[in-house]
C-alpha positions as semicolon CSV with decimal commas, in nm:
position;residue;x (nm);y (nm);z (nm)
1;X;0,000;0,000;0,000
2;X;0,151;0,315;-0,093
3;X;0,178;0,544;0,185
4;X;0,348;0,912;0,143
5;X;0,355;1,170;0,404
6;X;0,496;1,531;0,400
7;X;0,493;1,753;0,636
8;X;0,561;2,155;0,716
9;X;0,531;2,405;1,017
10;X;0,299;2,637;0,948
11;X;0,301;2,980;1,065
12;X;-0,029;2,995;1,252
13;X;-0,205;2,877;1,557
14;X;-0,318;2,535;1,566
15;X;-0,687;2,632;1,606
16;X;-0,638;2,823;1,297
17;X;-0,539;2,529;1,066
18;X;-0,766;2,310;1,214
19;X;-1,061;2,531;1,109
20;X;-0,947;2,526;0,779
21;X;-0,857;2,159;0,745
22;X;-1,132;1,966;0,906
23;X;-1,418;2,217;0,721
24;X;-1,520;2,058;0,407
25;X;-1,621;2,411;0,241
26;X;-1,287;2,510;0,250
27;X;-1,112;2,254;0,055
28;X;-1,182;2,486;-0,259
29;X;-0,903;2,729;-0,062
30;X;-0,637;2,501;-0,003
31;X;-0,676;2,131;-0,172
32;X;-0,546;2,104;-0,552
33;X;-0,765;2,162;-0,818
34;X;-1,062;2,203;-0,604
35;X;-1,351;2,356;-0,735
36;X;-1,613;2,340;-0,518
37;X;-1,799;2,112;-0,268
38;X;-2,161;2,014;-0,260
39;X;-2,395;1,795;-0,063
40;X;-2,159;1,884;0,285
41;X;-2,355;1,687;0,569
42;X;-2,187;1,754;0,871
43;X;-2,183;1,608;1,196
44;X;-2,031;1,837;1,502
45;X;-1,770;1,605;1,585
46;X;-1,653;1,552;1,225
47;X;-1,694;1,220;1,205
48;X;-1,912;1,030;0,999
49;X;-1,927;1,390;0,820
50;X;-1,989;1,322;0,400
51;X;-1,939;1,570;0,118
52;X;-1,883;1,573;-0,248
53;X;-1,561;1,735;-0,400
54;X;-1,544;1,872;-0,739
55;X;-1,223;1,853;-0,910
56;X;-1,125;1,991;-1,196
57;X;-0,946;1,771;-1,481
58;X;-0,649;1,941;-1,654
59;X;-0,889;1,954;-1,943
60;X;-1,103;2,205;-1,723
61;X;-1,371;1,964;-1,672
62;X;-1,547;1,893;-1,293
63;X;-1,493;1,533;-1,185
64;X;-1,695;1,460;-0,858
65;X;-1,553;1,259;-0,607
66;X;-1,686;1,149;-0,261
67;X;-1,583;1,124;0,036
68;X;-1,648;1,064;0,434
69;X;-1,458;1,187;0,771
70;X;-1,352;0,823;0,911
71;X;-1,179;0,992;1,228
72;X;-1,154;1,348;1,415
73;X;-0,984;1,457;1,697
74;X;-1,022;1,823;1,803
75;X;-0,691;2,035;1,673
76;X;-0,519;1,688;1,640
77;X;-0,635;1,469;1,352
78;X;-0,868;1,476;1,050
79;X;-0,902;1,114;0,822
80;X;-1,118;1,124;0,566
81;X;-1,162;0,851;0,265
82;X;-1,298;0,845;-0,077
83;X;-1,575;0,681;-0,155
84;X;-1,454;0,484;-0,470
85;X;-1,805;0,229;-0,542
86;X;-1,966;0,271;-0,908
87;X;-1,708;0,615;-0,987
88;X;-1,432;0,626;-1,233
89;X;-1,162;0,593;-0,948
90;X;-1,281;0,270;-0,864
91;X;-1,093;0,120;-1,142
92;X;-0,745;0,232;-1,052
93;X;-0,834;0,279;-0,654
94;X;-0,925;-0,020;-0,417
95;X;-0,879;0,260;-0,095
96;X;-0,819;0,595;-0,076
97;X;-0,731;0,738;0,252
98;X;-0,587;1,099;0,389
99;X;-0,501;1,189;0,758
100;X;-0,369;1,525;0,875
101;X;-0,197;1,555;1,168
102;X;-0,142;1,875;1,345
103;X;0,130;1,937;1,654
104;X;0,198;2,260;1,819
105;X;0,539;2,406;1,717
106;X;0,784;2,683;1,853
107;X;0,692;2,848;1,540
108;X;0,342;2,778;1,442
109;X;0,156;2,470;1,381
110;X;0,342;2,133;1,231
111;X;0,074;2,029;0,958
112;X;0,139;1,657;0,848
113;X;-0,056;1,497;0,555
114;X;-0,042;1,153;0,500
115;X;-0,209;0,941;0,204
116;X;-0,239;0,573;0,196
117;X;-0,390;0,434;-0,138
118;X;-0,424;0,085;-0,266
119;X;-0,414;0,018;-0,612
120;X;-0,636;-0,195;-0,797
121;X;-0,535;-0,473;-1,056
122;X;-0,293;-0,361;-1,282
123;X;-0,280;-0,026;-1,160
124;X;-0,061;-0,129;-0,899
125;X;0,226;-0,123;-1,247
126;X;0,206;0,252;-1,211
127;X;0,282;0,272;-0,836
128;X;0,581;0,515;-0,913
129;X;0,414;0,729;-1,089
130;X;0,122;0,722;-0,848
131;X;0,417;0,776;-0,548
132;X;0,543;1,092;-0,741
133;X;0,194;1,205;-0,814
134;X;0,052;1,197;-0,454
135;X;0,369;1,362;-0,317
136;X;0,312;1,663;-0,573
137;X;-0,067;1,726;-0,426
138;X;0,043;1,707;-0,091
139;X;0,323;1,966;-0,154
140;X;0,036;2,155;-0,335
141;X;-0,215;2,124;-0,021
142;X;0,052;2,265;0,205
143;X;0,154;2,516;-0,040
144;X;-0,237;2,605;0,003
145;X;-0,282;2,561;0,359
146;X;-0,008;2,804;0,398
147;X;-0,147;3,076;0,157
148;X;-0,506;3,008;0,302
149;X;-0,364;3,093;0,631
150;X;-0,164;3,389;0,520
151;X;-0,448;3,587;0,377
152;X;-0,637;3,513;0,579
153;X;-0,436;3,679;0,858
154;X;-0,392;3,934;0,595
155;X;-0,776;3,991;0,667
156;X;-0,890;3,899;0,321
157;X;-1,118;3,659;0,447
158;X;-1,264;3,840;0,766
């Protein structure tokens, strides 16, 4: 099962970056080629929350993809996994998992996303390129956790 993790201090406070990471309706500010999200129903806890993500292809068209909070732990940990049944992932994708961990640090928050995917059949040829590919979107989610967070302690979105 390939599992890739990256992680980065953030310079905010932990509350801060949990807000923004365990919120479904702001993936469109910080998770790659986010679009928009629909059909958010959200439990106060987090988990067991569901919501529908719409990507966007590099061809500029929306792909929908599903998914559910499996775990939450207040300022500590967010899992959530796509649902992959009857969808076009389903082919390449047996699981789909992320967690984010967050840690307080000297200088801000330590933000750590982790994926774990199986790959179905003979998907599992590409692994590589699947490795490379996943490491690349969560460089790009902390890229946009980080400019999230930055404007938004630039007060534009107060």
């Amino acid at each position: 099962m390939p599992r890739i993790s990256r992680r980065r201090t953030i310079d905010a406070p932990a509350d801060a970056v949990w807000s923004l990471v365990s919120d479904p309706y702001n993936l469109p500010r910080w998770w790659p080629r986010t679009i928009r999200v629909e059909n958010v129903e959200q439990t106060s806890a987090g988990k067991r929350s569901q919501w529908t993500t719409v990507l966007e292809t590099a061809e500029g068209r929306g792909v929908r993809a599903d998914y559910r909070c499996l775990s939450s732990a207040q300022g500590e940990r967010y899992v959530w996994e796509q649902q992959l049944g009857d969808t076009p992932f389903d082919r390449i994708l047996r699981s789909s998992v992320l967690e984010i961990g967050l840690a307080p640090s000297d200088d801000g928050t330590e933000v750590r996303l982790t994926s774990r995917q199986v790959l179905r059949g003979m998907s599992r040829l590409g692994s590589p390129m699947m490795r490379r590919a996943t490491a690349s979107t969560l460089e790009e989610a902390l890229n946009g956790i980080e400019r999230a967070l930055g404007a938004e302690s630039a007060g534009e979105y107060r």
